[in-house]
Structures are given as C-alpha cells and as structure tokens.
C-alpha cells in the first residue's frame, strides 16, 4: 500500500496516563519477564501528540513540556518505533511523519508515559495513512511495543495478565479522584524488578477480589483500602523518601495510597475533589515531592477526541 497524502494532513491525539490499582508480581520466566496480575485505570493526565506527513522514510519526533530534555529522539524512542512498525506492518512503503509530543505524564514515573506515546502514535499514524490497520491489528502491534501499550489504547479500567499486555476491560461505577506526587528523580523499572527479586519470594499473582468487587460497586473507600503493589517495598528501598510521601498523603485524608507501577510517582485516592485538594496541599510542602498533579479516572484511551470523556463505567 502506498501513502495517500490527501487522507489527512494533521492528526492530533490525546493519550492518558495510567495508575495500577493492583500490581501483583509473580516469578520471572526464562527471558527475565515476570508474570503479572494488574488492574489498570486510565487517568486524565494527558500527553498530546500532533503528527504531520513527512518525506518517505522520514520518522522524526520532538518533545515539549515536562521532562522533554531527557528523552531520546532517535530510532530508540518508542514513538518512532511505533510509527515504523505500523508502516511496515501495513505496507505503507512511502510513508513518513513528523511527530510533536507535549508531555504532561511524568518521565520515568511509573505512569507509562512512553507506552502512552507509542499508543498515541499508533492511533494517529493509522489515521494519517488512511486507517490501513484494524483495531485488533493495532492491539497486536501495541503488545509488540511494550506491556503497557495495549491498555493505553483501551483506557477505562481493565485487568492485565501475562506481562500486563493481555487486557480485559471491566466496568466500574463512580469517579475516582487522584492526587499524584511526582518525585525529584526517576526510577529504572529494571532496577526495581531486580530489587523485588532480591527481596521477595514471588508466588502466582492474584488480584484481590475485594478490589474488583469495590470497583464494580463504586465503593471508593473500599477501593482505597484494597490498593496493592508488590513492587512498593523494592521502590521504597531504592528511594526511601517514597515511604514518607505515602504516609503524608494518608495522614492528610487519602482513602488509599500506592506507588504507581515501578514508581516513583505516588498516587492517592479520594472520593471528592475537595478531599483530593487537601491531600495535594499537604504533599506540596514536602521536600521529597517535586510537584503535585490532580486527575480523575477512569477516562478513555488514546483517541482523536478532546480527552475529557470518561472510559467504561
């Protein structure tokens, strides 16, 4: 298939961050990857992608906003890899694109910023090139790019199994108010998993049924009580201030607190914007916190809409 230049000239996509309400980690397989059982929720903290056509074979990305200076812009970047993968899979032999990504999702923060951008690129370039790939093909390509990428296409709230890339959306009730405490420094995901392997004796990952029941009922307090992350101890060992951050948020009235993914972002759940604001005020004055963000969930995955709509409820 050739590139049809008059299909679209500029495509804009928003893609959300994610938080893990549960992250249950099993043993590593022969390739070093761990079996996971996780519950994702997409949050209204958006990266924004603009894609325009470029000369055939040119795939270029630039970043603006939070953490932009620390991100590679060569072919190692997941966004560039996503564009090239889609073009190759669909046979868009003379395709090229220029991508500009405005970052709001923290870099190396455990909220899947890189994976979110890859999901956004799949959606945007598929639109730019006349939708050569169907939805199930995009999901397959997303899984090739990374374990979190398929969920960022879906959004809402979902269970992830395998490496986290096998996605089963679940219905939830209610709106969840999140306060996100960003750290001064990032954490390497491989380093956190290595520390987890050193500390833990992993068993088969089992997502708490109490959490799933609470989500179905819209019982925000019970969701807060049942948040779990098996990587928390490892992340706190590597960055001890995270323990203090979590305690400050709980003391300020959060219904629950969890390290997001491999960290170091800490996520605090509240049942109202007013309560979340009090948590944010307490965290903002702690020296271990670089910045505080507010978000709600669940929201939709990567798409060309405004990004304000809620996901599956």
PDB file of C-alpha atoms in Angstrom:
ATOM      1  CA  UNK A   1       0.000   0.000   0.000  1.00  0.00           C
ATOM      2  CA  UNK A   2       1.287   3.464  -0.838  1.00  0.00           C
ATOM      3  CA  UNK A   3       0.848   6.561   1.280  1.00  0.00           C
ATOM      4  CA  UNK A   4      -2.203   8.591   0.230  1.00  0.00           C
ATOM      5  CA  UNK A   5      -1.269  12.153   1.100  1.00  0.00           C
ATOM      6  CA  UNK A   6      -4.761  13.629   0.871  1.00  0.00           C
ATOM      7  CA  UNK A   7      -6.275  11.353   3.542  1.00  0.00           C
ATOM      8  CA  UNK A   8      -5.161  13.567   6.426  1.00  0.00           C
ATOM      9  CA  UNK A   9      -2.649  16.366   6.741  1.00  0.00           C
ATOM     10  CA  UNK A  10      -2.519  16.821  10.514  1.00  0.00           C
ATOM     11  CA  UNK A  11      -3.731  14.408  13.187  1.00  0.00           C
ATOM     12  CA  UNK A  12      -3.950  15.241  16.877  1.00  0.00           C
ATOM     13  CA  UNK A  13      -4.336  12.592  19.578  1.00  0.00           C
ATOM     14  CA  UNK A  14      -4.562  12.708  23.350  1.00  0.00           C
ATOM     15  CA  UNK A  15      -3.479   9.751  25.446  1.00  0.00           C
ATOM     16  CA  UNK A  16      -3.901   9.279  29.208  1.00  0.00           C
ATOM     17  CA  UNK A  17      -1.563   8.213  31.960  1.00  0.00           C
ATOM     18  CA  UNK A  18      -2.249   5.038  33.907  1.00  0.00           C
ATOM     19  CA  UNK A  19      -2.176   4.023  37.533  1.00  0.00           C
ATOM     20  CA  UNK A  20      -2.042   0.455  38.792  1.00  0.00           C
ATOM     21  CA  UNK A  21      -4.737  -0.145  41.394  1.00  0.00           C
ATOM     22  CA  UNK A  22      -3.253  -3.575  41.854  1.00  0.00           C
ATOM     23  CA  UNK A  23       0.142  -4.787  40.686  1.00  0.00           C
ATOM     24  CA  UNK A  24       0.697  -8.394  41.700  1.00  0.00           C
ATOM     25  CA  UNK A  25       4.025  -9.814  40.583  1.00  0.00           C
ATOM     26  CA  UNK A  26       4.866 -13.467  40.033  1.00  0.00           C
ATOM     27  CA  UNK A  27       8.104 -15.232  39.260  1.00  0.00           C
ATOM     28  CA  UNK A  28      10.302 -14.355  36.296  1.00  0.00           C
ATOM     29  CA  UNK A  29      10.297 -16.640  33.267  1.00  0.00           C
ATOM     30  CA  UNK A  30      13.339 -17.801  31.321  1.00  0.00           C
ATOM     31  CA  UNK A  31      13.513 -14.487  29.476  1.00  0.00           C
ATOM     32  CA  UNK A  32      13.502 -12.479  32.702  1.00  0.00           C
ATOM     33  CA  UNK A  33       9.940 -11.185  32.397  1.00  0.00           C
ATOM     34  CA  UNK A  34       7.620 -11.537  35.378  1.00  0.00           C
ATOM     35  CA  UNK A  35       4.085 -12.865  35.271  1.00  0.00           C
ATOM     36  CA  UNK A  36       1.752 -10.048  36.313  1.00  0.00           C
ATOM     37  CA  UNK A  37      -1.786  -9.629  37.506  1.00  0.00           C
ATOM     38  CA  UNK A  38      -2.723  -5.975  37.437  1.00  0.00           C
ATOM     39  CA  UNK A  39      -5.688  -3.605  37.425  1.00  0.00           C
ATOM     40  CA  UNK A  40      -5.095  -0.523  35.316  1.00  0.00           C
ATOM     41  CA  UNK A  41      -7.037   2.714  35.425  1.00  0.00           C
ATOM     42  CA  UNK A  42      -6.570   5.481  32.861  1.00  0.00           C
ATOM     43  CA  UNK A  43      -6.267   8.978  34.322  1.00  0.00           C
ATOM     44  CA  UNK A  44      -6.931  12.463  32.964  1.00  0.00           C
ATOM     45  CA  UNK A  45      -3.266  13.405  32.824  1.00  0.00           C
ATOM     46  CA  UNK A  46      -2.703  13.658  29.099  1.00  0.00           C
ATOM     47  CA  UNK A  47       0.171  13.673  26.646  1.00  0.00           C
ATOM     48  CA  UNK A  48      -0.799  15.396  23.391  1.00  0.00           C
ATOM     49  CA  UNK A  49       0.542  14.237  20.033  1.00  0.00           C
ATOM     50  CA  UNK A  50       0.489  16.067  16.698  1.00  0.00           C
ATOM     51  CA  UNK A  51       1.501  14.132  13.571  1.00  0.00           C
ATOM     52  CA  UNK A  52       2.069  15.531  10.098  1.00  0.00           C
ATOM     53  CA  UNK A  53       3.262  13.885   6.860  1.00  0.00           C
ATOM     54  CA  UNK A  54       6.948  13.937   6.014  1.00  0.00           C
ATOM     55  CA  UNK A  55       9.092  12.757   3.129  1.00  0.00           C
ATOM     56  CA  UNK A  56       9.074   8.980   2.581  1.00  0.00           C
ATOM     57  CA  UNK A  57      11.227   7.197   5.128  1.00  0.00           C
ATOM     58  CA  UNK A  58      11.492  10.190   7.472  1.00  0.00           C
ATOM     59  CA  UNK A  59      10.273   9.445  11.012  1.00  0.00           C
ATOM     60  CA  UNK A  60      11.074  12.276  13.384  1.00  0.00           C
ATOM     61  CA  UNK A  61       9.884  13.089  16.916  1.00  0.00           C
ATOM     62  CA  UNK A  62      10.264  16.159  19.120  1.00  0.00           C
ATOM     63  CA  UNK A  63       9.130  16.645  22.702  1.00  0.00           C
ATOM     64  CA  UNK A  64       7.805  19.666  24.545  1.00  0.00           C
ATOM     65  CA  UNK A  65       6.917  20.164  28.184  1.00  0.00           C
ATOM     66  CA  UNK A  66       7.721  18.124  31.276  1.00  0.00           C
ATOM     67  CA  UNK A  67      10.908  16.052  31.046  1.00  0.00           C
ATOM     68  CA  UNK A  68      11.327  16.706  27.327  1.00  0.00           C
ATOM     69  CA  UNK A  69      15.057  17.323  27.560  1.00  0.00           C
ATOM     70  CA  UNK A  70      15.692  13.851  28.954  1.00  0.00           C
ATOM     71  CA  UNK A  71      14.009  11.866  26.171  1.00  0.00           C
ATOM     72  CA  UNK A  72      15.812  10.366  23.163  1.00  0.00           C
ATOM     73  CA  UNK A  73      14.592  11.445  19.730  1.00  0.00           C
ATOM     74  CA  UNK A  74      16.363   8.829  17.596  1.00  0.00           C
ATOM     75  CA  UNK A  75      15.144   5.419  16.460  1.00  0.00           C
ATOM     76  CA  UNK A  76      15.414   4.043  20.009  1.00  0.00           C
ATOM     77  CA  UNK A  77      12.409   6.136  21.042  1.00  0.00           C
ATOM     78  CA  UNK A  78       9.239   4.080  21.409  1.00  0.00           C
ATOM     79  CA  UNK A  79       7.186   6.638  19.467  1.00  0.00           C
ATOM     80  CA  UNK A  80       9.469   6.358  16.444  1.00  0.00           C
ATOM     81  CA  UNK A  81       9.467   2.568  16.735  1.00  0.00           C
ATOM     82  CA  UNK A  82       5.659   2.590  16.820  1.00  0.00           C
ATOM     83  CA  UNK A  83       5.419   4.639  13.615  1.00  0.00           C
ATOM     84  CA  UNK A  84       7.923   2.454  11.794  1.00  0.00           C
ATOM     85  CA  UNK A  85       6.232  -0.741  12.994  1.00  0.00           C
ATOM     86  CA  UNK A  86       2.806   0.376  11.785  1.00  0.00           C
ATOM     87  CA  UNK A  87       4.172   1.470   8.393  1.00  0.00           C
ATOM     88  CA  UNK A  88       5.974  -1.841   7.963  1.00  0.00           C
ATOM     89  CA  UNK A  89       3.013  -3.952   9.073  1.00  0.00           C
ATOM     90  CA  UNK A  90       0.588  -2.167   6.755  1.00  0.00           C
ATOM     91  CA  UNK A  91       2.966  -1.893   3.796  1.00  0.00           C
ATOM     92  CA  UNK A  92       2.845   1.915   3.708  1.00  0.00           C
ATOM     93  CA  UNK A  93       6.134   1.868   1.858  1.00  0.00           C
ATOM     94  CA  UNK A  94       6.461   5.578   1.131  1.00  0.00           C
ATOM     95  CA  UNK A  95       5.234   6.826   4.499  1.00  0.00           C
ATOM     96  CA  UNK A  96       6.968   9.325   6.738  1.00  0.00           C
ATOM     97  CA  UNK A  97       5.876  11.557   9.590  1.00  0.00           C
ATOM     98  CA  UNK A  98       6.905  14.318  11.949  1.00  0.00           C
ATOM     99  CA  UNK A  99       5.619  13.882  15.497  1.00  0.00           C
ATOM    100  CA  UNK A 100       5.473  16.513  18.233  1.00  0.00           C
ATOM    101  CA  UNK A 101       4.565  15.276  21.709  1.00  0.00           C
ATOM    102  CA  UNK A 102       3.651  17.654  24.512  1.00  0.00           C
ATOM    103  CA  UNK A 103       4.410  15.848  27.776  1.00  0.00           C
ATOM    104  CA  UNK A 104       2.354  16.048  30.937  1.00  0.00           C
ATOM    105  CA  UNK A 105       2.773  12.418  32.015  1.00  0.00           C
ATOM    106  CA  UNK A 106       5.926  12.281  34.167  1.00  0.00           C
ATOM    107  CA  UNK A 107       9.020  10.741  32.607  1.00  0.00           C
ATOM    108  CA  UNK A 108      10.260   7.568  34.348  1.00  0.00           C
ATOM    109  CA  UNK A 109       7.416   7.995  36.820  1.00  0.00           C
ATOM    110  CA  UNK A 110       5.671   4.627  36.700  1.00  0.00           C
ATOM    111  CA  UNK A 111       2.673   6.052  34.822  1.00  0.00           C
ATOM    112  CA  UNK A 112       3.518   4.621  31.382  1.00  0.00           C
ATOM    113  CA  UNK A 113       4.399   7.876  29.647  1.00  0.00           C
ATOM    114  CA  UNK A 114       6.498   6.207  26.958  1.00  0.00           C
ATOM    115  CA  UNK A 115       3.909   3.498  26.398  1.00  0.00           C
ATOM    116  CA  UNK A 116       1.178   6.130  26.203  1.00  0.00           C
ATOM    117  CA  UNK A 117       3.066   7.963  23.473  1.00  0.00           C
ATOM    118  CA  UNK A 118       3.511   4.737  21.499  1.00  0.00           C
ATOM    119  CA  UNK A 119      -0.245   4.085  21.726  1.00  0.00           C
ATOM    120  CA  UNK A 120      -0.953   7.637  20.564  1.00  0.00           C
ATOM    121  CA  UNK A 121       1.368   7.197  17.584  1.00  0.00           C
ATOM    122  CA  UNK A 122      -0.384   4.000  16.505  1.00  0.00           C
ATOM    123  CA  UNK A 123      -3.755   5.766  16.570  1.00  0.00           C
ATOM    124  CA  UNK A 124      -2.517   8.964  14.908  1.00  0.00           C
ATOM    125  CA  UNK A 125      -0.439   7.390  12.150  1.00  0.00           C
ATOM    126  CA  UNK A 126      -3.193   4.921  11.365  1.00  0.00           C
ATOM    127  CA  UNK A 127      -5.473   7.923  10.838  1.00  0.00           C
ATOM    128  CA  UNK A 128      -2.802   9.803   8.877  1.00  0.00           C
ATOM    129  CA  UNK A 129      -2.302   6.876   6.490  1.00  0.00           C
ATOM    130  CA  UNK A 130      -5.977   6.216   5.820  1.00  0.00           C
ATOM    131  CA  UNK A 131      -6.698   3.638   8.545  1.00  0.00           C
ATOM    132  CA  UNK A 132      -4.885   0.668   6.979  1.00  0.00           C
ATOM    133  CA  UNK A 133      -4.896  -1.243  10.293  1.00  0.00           C
ATOM    134  CA  UNK A 134      -7.978  -2.531  12.060  1.00  0.00           C
ATOM    135  CA  UNK A 135      -8.446  -2.262  15.816  1.00  0.00           C
ATOM    136  CA  UNK A 136      -7.290  -5.816  16.528  1.00  0.00           C
ATOM    137  CA  UNK A 137      -4.133  -5.220  14.470  1.00  0.00           C
ATOM    138  CA  UNK A 138      -3.346  -2.091  16.472  1.00  0.00           C
ATOM    139  CA  UNK A 139      -3.718  -4.113  19.672  1.00  0.00           C
ATOM    140  CA  UNK A 140      -1.320  -6.757  18.352  1.00  0.00           C
ATOM    141  CA  UNK A 141       1.237  -4.134  17.354  1.00  0.00           C
ATOM    142  CA  UNK A 142       0.837  -2.430  20.736  1.00  0.00           C
ATOM    143  CA  UNK A 143       1.723  -5.681  22.516  1.00  0.00           C
ATOM    144  CA  UNK A 144       4.890  -5.945  20.431  1.00  0.00           C
ATOM    145  CA  UNK A 145       5.961  -2.488  21.568  1.00  0.00           C
ATOM    146  CA  UNK A 146       5.517  -2.945  25.337  1.00  0.00           C
ATOM    147  CA  UNK A 147       3.404  -4.470  28.073  1.00  0.00           C
ATOM    148  CA  UNK A 148       1.534  -1.257  28.958  1.00  0.00           C
ATOM    149  CA  UNK A 149       0.846  -0.095  25.396  1.00  0.00           C
ATOM    150  CA  UNK A 150      -2.305  -2.191  24.744  1.00  0.00           C
ATOM    151  CA  UNK A 151      -4.047  -0.758  27.804  1.00  0.00           C
ATOM    152  CA  UNK A 152      -3.371   2.832  26.721  1.00  0.00           C
ATOM    153  CA  UNK A 153      -5.272   2.094  23.511  1.00  0.00           C
ATOM    154  CA  UNK A 154      -8.218   0.833  25.563  1.00  0.00           C
ATOM    155  CA  UNK A 155      -8.325   3.142  28.565  1.00  0.00           C
ATOM    156  CA  UNK A 156     -11.054   2.888  31.178  1.00  0.00           C
ATOM    157  CA  UNK A 157     -10.360   0.306  33.870  1.00  0.00           C
ATOM    158  CA  UNK A 158      -9.040  -3.112  32.918  1.00  0.00           C
ATOM    159  CA  UNK A 159      -7.360  -6.247  34.183  1.00  0.00           C
ATOM    160  CA  UNK A 160      -3.957  -7.020  32.688  1.00  0.00           C
ATOM    161  CA  UNK A 161      -2.447 -10.501  32.775  1.00  0.00           C
ATOM    162  CA  UNK A 162       0.561 -12.225  31.239  1.00  0.00           C
ATOM    163  CA  UNK A 163       3.160  -9.471  31.128  1.00  0.00           C
ATOM    164  CA  UNK A 164       0.318  -6.999  31.636  1.00  0.00           C
ATOM    165  CA  UNK A 165      -0.415  -6.930  27.901  1.00  0.00           C
ATOM    166  CA  UNK A 166      -3.458  -9.230  27.857  1.00  0.00           C
ATOM    167  CA  UNK A 167      -6.250  -6.759  28.533  1.00  0.00           C
ATOM    168  CA  UNK A 168      -9.771  -7.458  29.788  1.00  0.00           C
ATOM    169  CA  UNK A 169     -11.816  -4.266  30.342  1.00  0.00           C
ATOM    170  CA  UNK A 170     -14.015  -4.202  33.429  1.00  0.00           C
ATOM    171  CA  UNK A 171     -16.969  -1.995  34.281  1.00  0.00           C
ATOM    172  CA  UNK A 172     -16.703   0.282  37.258  1.00  0.00           C
ATOM    173  CA  UNK A 173     -19.008   2.723  38.984  1.00  0.00           C
ATOM    174  CA  UNK A 174     -18.205   6.176  40.221  1.00  0.00           C
ATOM    175  CA  UNK A 175     -15.474   8.714  39.616  1.00  0.00           C
ATOM    176  CA  UNK A 176     -12.088   8.341  41.258  1.00  0.00           C
ATOM    177  CA  UNK A 177     -10.177  11.458  42.306  1.00  0.00           C
ATOM    178  CA  UNK A 178      -6.410  11.028  42.261  1.00  0.00           C
ATOM    179  CA  UNK A 179      -3.592  13.143  43.622  1.00  0.00           C
ATOM    180  CA  UNK A 180      -0.209  12.329  42.108  1.00  0.00           C
ATOM    181  CA  UNK A 181       3.027  13.169  43.905  1.00  0.00           C
ATOM    182  CA  UNK A 182       5.949  13.403  41.495  1.00  0.00           C
ATOM    183  CA  UNK A 183       9.462  12.658  42.660  1.00  0.00           C
ATOM    184  CA  UNK A 184      12.637  14.666  42.065  1.00  0.00           C
ATOM    185  CA  UNK A 185      14.312  11.678  40.386  1.00  0.00           C
ATOM    186  CA  UNK A 186      13.060   8.768  38.317  1.00  0.00           C
ATOM    187  CA  UNK A 187      13.357   5.064  38.982  1.00  0.00           C
ATOM    188  CA  UNK A 188      14.555   2.476  36.490  1.00  0.00           C
ATOM    189  CA  UNK A 189      11.951  -0.255  36.025  1.00  0.00           C
ATOM    190  CA  UNK A 190      14.609  -2.999  35.601  1.00  0.00           C
ATOM    191  CA  UNK A 191      16.302  -1.834  38.827  1.00  0.00           C
ATOM    192  CA  UNK A 192      13.028  -2.041  40.751  1.00  0.00           C
ATOM    193  CA  UNK A 193      12.347  -5.545  39.471  1.00  0.00           C
ATOM    194  CA  UNK A 194      15.891  -6.629  40.369  1.00  0.00           C
ATOM    195  CA  UNK A 195      15.364  -5.325  43.892  1.00  0.00           C
ATOM    196  CA  UNK A 196      11.997  -7.093  44.022  1.00  0.00           C
ATOM    197  CA  UNK A 197      13.686 -10.361  43.038  1.00  0.00           C
ATOM    198  CA  UNK A 198      16.228  -9.845  45.799  1.00  0.00           C
ATOM    199  CA  UNK A 199      13.602  -9.130  48.460  1.00  0.00           C
ATOM    200  CA  UNK A 200      10.652 -11.315  47.557  1.00  0.00           C
ATOM    201  CA  UNK A 201       9.700 -14.923  47.125  1.00  0.00           C
ATOM    202  CA  UNK A 202       7.096 -14.483  44.413  1.00  0.00           C
ATOM    203  CA  UNK A 203       4.088 -16.719  44.020  1.00  0.00           C
ATOM    204  CA  UNK A 204       1.348 -16.757  41.397  1.00  0.00           C
ATOM    205  CA  UNK A 205      -0.078 -13.228  41.081  1.00  0.00           C
ATOM    206  CA  UNK A 206      -3.645 -12.996  42.364  1.00  0.00           C
ATOM    207  CA  UNK A 207      -5.641  -9.779  42.036  1.00  0.00           C
ATOM    208  CA  UNK A 208      -7.664  -9.134  45.222  1.00  0.00           C
ATOM    209  CA  UNK A 209     -11.326  -9.970  44.638  1.00  0.00           C
ATOM    210  CA  UNK A 210     -12.259  -7.326  47.216  1.00  0.00           C
ATOM    211  CA  UNK A 211     -10.776  -4.683  44.916  1.00  0.00           C
ATOM    212  CA  UNK A 212     -12.716  -5.907  41.880  1.00  0.00           C
ATOM    213  CA  UNK A 213     -15.952  -6.030  43.894  1.00  0.00           C
ATOM    214  CA  UNK A 214     -15.395  -2.500  45.196  1.00  0.00           C
ATOM    215  CA  UNK A 215     -14.803  -1.170  41.678  1.00  0.00           C
ATOM    216  CA  UNK A 216     -17.996  -2.804  40.454  1.00  0.00           C
ATOM    217  CA  UNK A 217     -19.928  -1.263  43.347  1.00  0.00           C
ATOM    218  CA  UNK A 218     -18.294   2.160  43.107  1.00  0.00           C
ATOM    219  CA  UNK A 219     -17.166   1.887  46.744  1.00  0.00           C
ATOM    220  CA  UNK A 220     -14.257   4.337  46.613  1.00  0.00           C
ATOM    221  CA  UNK A 221     -13.277   3.867  50.254  1.00  0.00           C
ATOM    222  CA  UNK A 222     -13.013   0.107  49.775  1.00  0.00           C
ATOM    223  CA  UNK A 223     -11.015   0.585  46.578  1.00  0.00           C
ATOM    224  CA  UNK A 224      -8.614   2.749  48.566  1.00  0.00           C
ATOM    225  CA  UNK A 225      -8.297   0.118  51.270  1.00  0.00           C
ATOM    226  CA  UNK A 226      -7.502  -2.653  48.782  1.00  0.00           C
ATOM    227  CA  UNK A 227      -4.902  -0.880  46.600  1.00  0.00           C
ATOM    228  CA  UNK A 228      -1.805  -3.075  46.358  1.00  0.00           C
ATOM    229  CA  UNK A 229       1.575  -3.007  44.638  1.00  0.00           C
ATOM    230  CA  UNK A 230       4.063  -5.824  45.146  1.00  0.00           C
ATOM    231  CA  UNK A 231       6.850  -3.556  43.872  1.00  0.00           C
ATOM    232  CA  UNK A 232       6.327  -0.941  46.602  1.00  0.00           C
ATOM    233  CA  UNK A 233       8.901  -2.319  49.037  1.00  0.00           C
ATOM    234  CA  UNK A 234      11.522  -2.510  46.304  1.00  0.00           C
ATOM    235  CA  UNK A 235      10.795   1.039  45.119  1.00  0.00           C
ATOM    236  CA  UNK A 236      10.949   2.379  48.685  1.00  0.00           C
ATOM    237  CA  UNK A 237      14.260   0.584  49.296  1.00  0.00           C
ATOM    238  CA  UNK A 238      15.708   2.343  46.268  1.00  0.00           C
ATOM    239  CA  UNK A 239      14.101   5.712  47.077  1.00  0.00           C
ATOM    240  CA  UNK A 240      13.337   5.847  50.830  1.00  0.00           C
ATOM    241  CA  UNK A 241      11.528   9.206  50.684  1.00  0.00           C
ATOM    242  CA  UNK A 242       8.612   7.418  48.997  1.00  0.00           C
ATOM    243  CA  UNK A 243       7.636   5.909  52.332  1.00  0.00           C
ATOM    244  CA  UNK A 244       7.318   9.369  53.850  1.00  0.00           C
ATOM    245  CA  UNK A 245       5.381  10.613  50.822  1.00  0.00           C
ATOM    246  CA  UNK A 246       2.835   7.811  51.159  1.00  0.00           C
ATOM    247  CA  UNK A 247       2.366   8.469  54.873  1.00  0.00           C
ATOM    248  CA  UNK A 248       1.872  12.211  54.401  1.00  0.00           C
ATOM    249  CA  UNK A 249      -0.924  11.609  51.916  1.00  0.00           C
ATOM    250  CA  UNK A 250      -2.684   9.098  54.166  1.00  0.00           C
ATOM    251  CA  UNK A 251      -2.374  11.447  57.144  1.00  0.00           C
ATOM    252  CA  UNK A 252      -3.963  14.188  55.020  1.00  0.00           C
ATOM    253  CA  UNK A 253      -7.063  12.072  54.464  1.00  0.00           C
ATOM    254  CA  UNK A 254      -6.429   9.973  51.368  1.00  0.00           C
ATOM    255  CA  UNK A 255      -8.559   6.832  51.296  1.00  0.00           C
ATOM    256  CA  UNK A 256      -5.633   4.862  49.942  1.00  0.00           C
ATOM    257  CA  UNK A 257      -2.140   5.315  48.585  1.00  0.00           C
ATOM    258  CA  UNK A 258       0.051   3.305  46.266  1.00  0.00           C
ATOM    259  CA  UNK A 259       3.301   3.584  44.370  1.00  0.00           C
ATOM    260  CA  UNK A 260       2.273   3.696  40.715  1.00  0.00           C
ATOM    261  CA  UNK A 261       3.822   0.845  38.753  1.00  0.00           C
ATOM    262  CA  UNK A 262       7.559   0.675  39.372  1.00  0.00           C
ATOM    263  CA  UNK A 263       7.496   4.209  40.793  1.00  0.00           C
ATOM    264  CA  UNK A 264       8.462   6.695  41.880  1.00  0.00           C
ATOM    265  CA  UNK A 265       5.148   8.545  41.403  1.00  0.00           C
ATOM    266  CA  UNK A 266       2.842   8.018  44.382  1.00  0.00           C
ATOM    267  CA  UNK A 267      -0.916   8.004  43.775  1.00  0.00           C
ATOM    268  CA  UNK A 268      -3.512   8.937  46.407  1.00  0.00           C
ATOM    269  CA  UNK A 269      -7.217   8.169  46.082  1.00  0.00           C
ATOM    270  CA  UNK A 270     -10.004  10.432  47.305  1.00  0.00           C
ATOM    271  CA  UNK A 271     -13.777  10.406  46.882  1.00  0.00           C
ATOM    272  CA  UNK A 272     -14.134  14.111  46.060  1.00  0.00           C
ATOM    273  CA  UNK A 273     -12.249  16.998  44.538  1.00  0.00           C
ATOM    274  CA  UNK A 274     -12.309  18.786  47.892  1.00  0.00           C
ATOM    275  CA  UNK A 275     -10.660  15.900  49.727  1.00  0.00           C
ATOM    276  CA  UNK A 276      -8.108  15.483  46.957  1.00  0.00           C
ATOM    277  CA  UNK A 277      -7.239  19.172  47.245  1.00  0.00           C
ATOM    278  CA  UNK A 278      -6.399  18.766  50.935  1.00  0.00           C
ATOM    279  CA  UNK A 279      -4.128  15.831  50.124  1.00  0.00           C
ATOM    280  CA  UNK A 280      -2.424  17.883  47.408  1.00  0.00           C
ATOM    281  CA  UNK A 281      -1.811  20.791  49.798  1.00  0.00           C
ATOM    282  CA  UNK A 282      -0.118  18.512  52.330  1.00  0.00           C
ATOM    283  CA  UNK A 283       2.097  16.873  49.721  1.00  0.00           C
ATOM    284  CA  UNK A 284       3.077  20.126  48.014  1.00  0.00           C
ATOM    285  CA  UNK A 285       5.052  21.350  51.025  1.00  0.00           C
ATOM    286  CA  UNK A 286       7.048  18.129  51.480  1.00  0.00           C
ATOM    287  CA  UNK A 287      10.632  18.449  50.281  1.00  0.00           C
ATOM    288  CA  UNK A 288      10.577  14.921  48.850  1.00  0.00           C
ATOM    289  CA  UNK A 289       7.897  15.886  46.320  1.00  0.00           C
ATOM    290  CA  UNK A 290       8.837  17.795  43.160  1.00  0.00           C
ATOM    291  CA  UNK A 291       5.313  18.560  42.010  1.00  0.00           C
ATOM    292  CA  UNK A 292       1.702  17.540  42.565  1.00  0.00           C
ATOM    293  CA  UNK A 293      -0.870  16.786  39.896  1.00  0.00           C
ATOM    294  CA  UNK A 294      -4.601  16.080  40.103  1.00  0.00           C
ATOM    295  CA  UNK A 295      -6.538  13.733  37.857  1.00  0.00           C
ATOM    296  CA  UNK A 296      -9.721  11.727  37.664  1.00  0.00           C
ATOM    297  CA  UNK A 297     -10.394   8.250  36.365  1.00  0.00           C
ATOM    298  CA  UNK A 298     -11.408   6.290  34.528  1.00  0.00           C
ATOM    299  CA  UNK A 299     -11.066   8.020  31.159  1.00  0.00           C
ATOM    300  CA  UNK A 300     -10.906   6.805  27.578  1.00  0.00           C
ATOM    301  CA  UNK A 301      -7.713   5.608  25.914  1.00  0.00           C
ATOM    302  CA  UNK A 302      -5.770   7.180  23.054  1.00  0.00           C
ATOM    303  CA  UNK A 303      -8.059   8.972  20.639  1.00  0.00           C
ATOM    304  CA  UNK A 304      -8.637  11.982  18.461  1.00  0.00           C
ATOM    305  CA  UNK A 305     -11.375  13.438  20.724  1.00  0.00           C
ATOM    306  CA  UNK A 306     -10.951  16.057  23.426  1.00  0.00           C
ATOM    307  CA  UNK A 307      -9.791  13.533  26.001  1.00  0.00           C
ATOM    308  CA  UNK A 308     -12.321  14.698  28.570  1.00  0.00           C
ATOM    309  CA  UNK A 309     -14.688  11.765  28.257  1.00  0.00           C
ATOM    310  CA  UNK A 310     -14.793   9.022  30.866  1.00  0.00           C
ATOM    311  CA  UNK A 311     -13.985   5.482  29.973  1.00  0.00           C
ATOM    312  CA  UNK A 312     -16.059   2.381  30.654  1.00  0.00           C
ATOM    313  CA  UNK A 313     -18.102   2.945  33.767  1.00  0.00           C
TER     314      UNK A 313
END
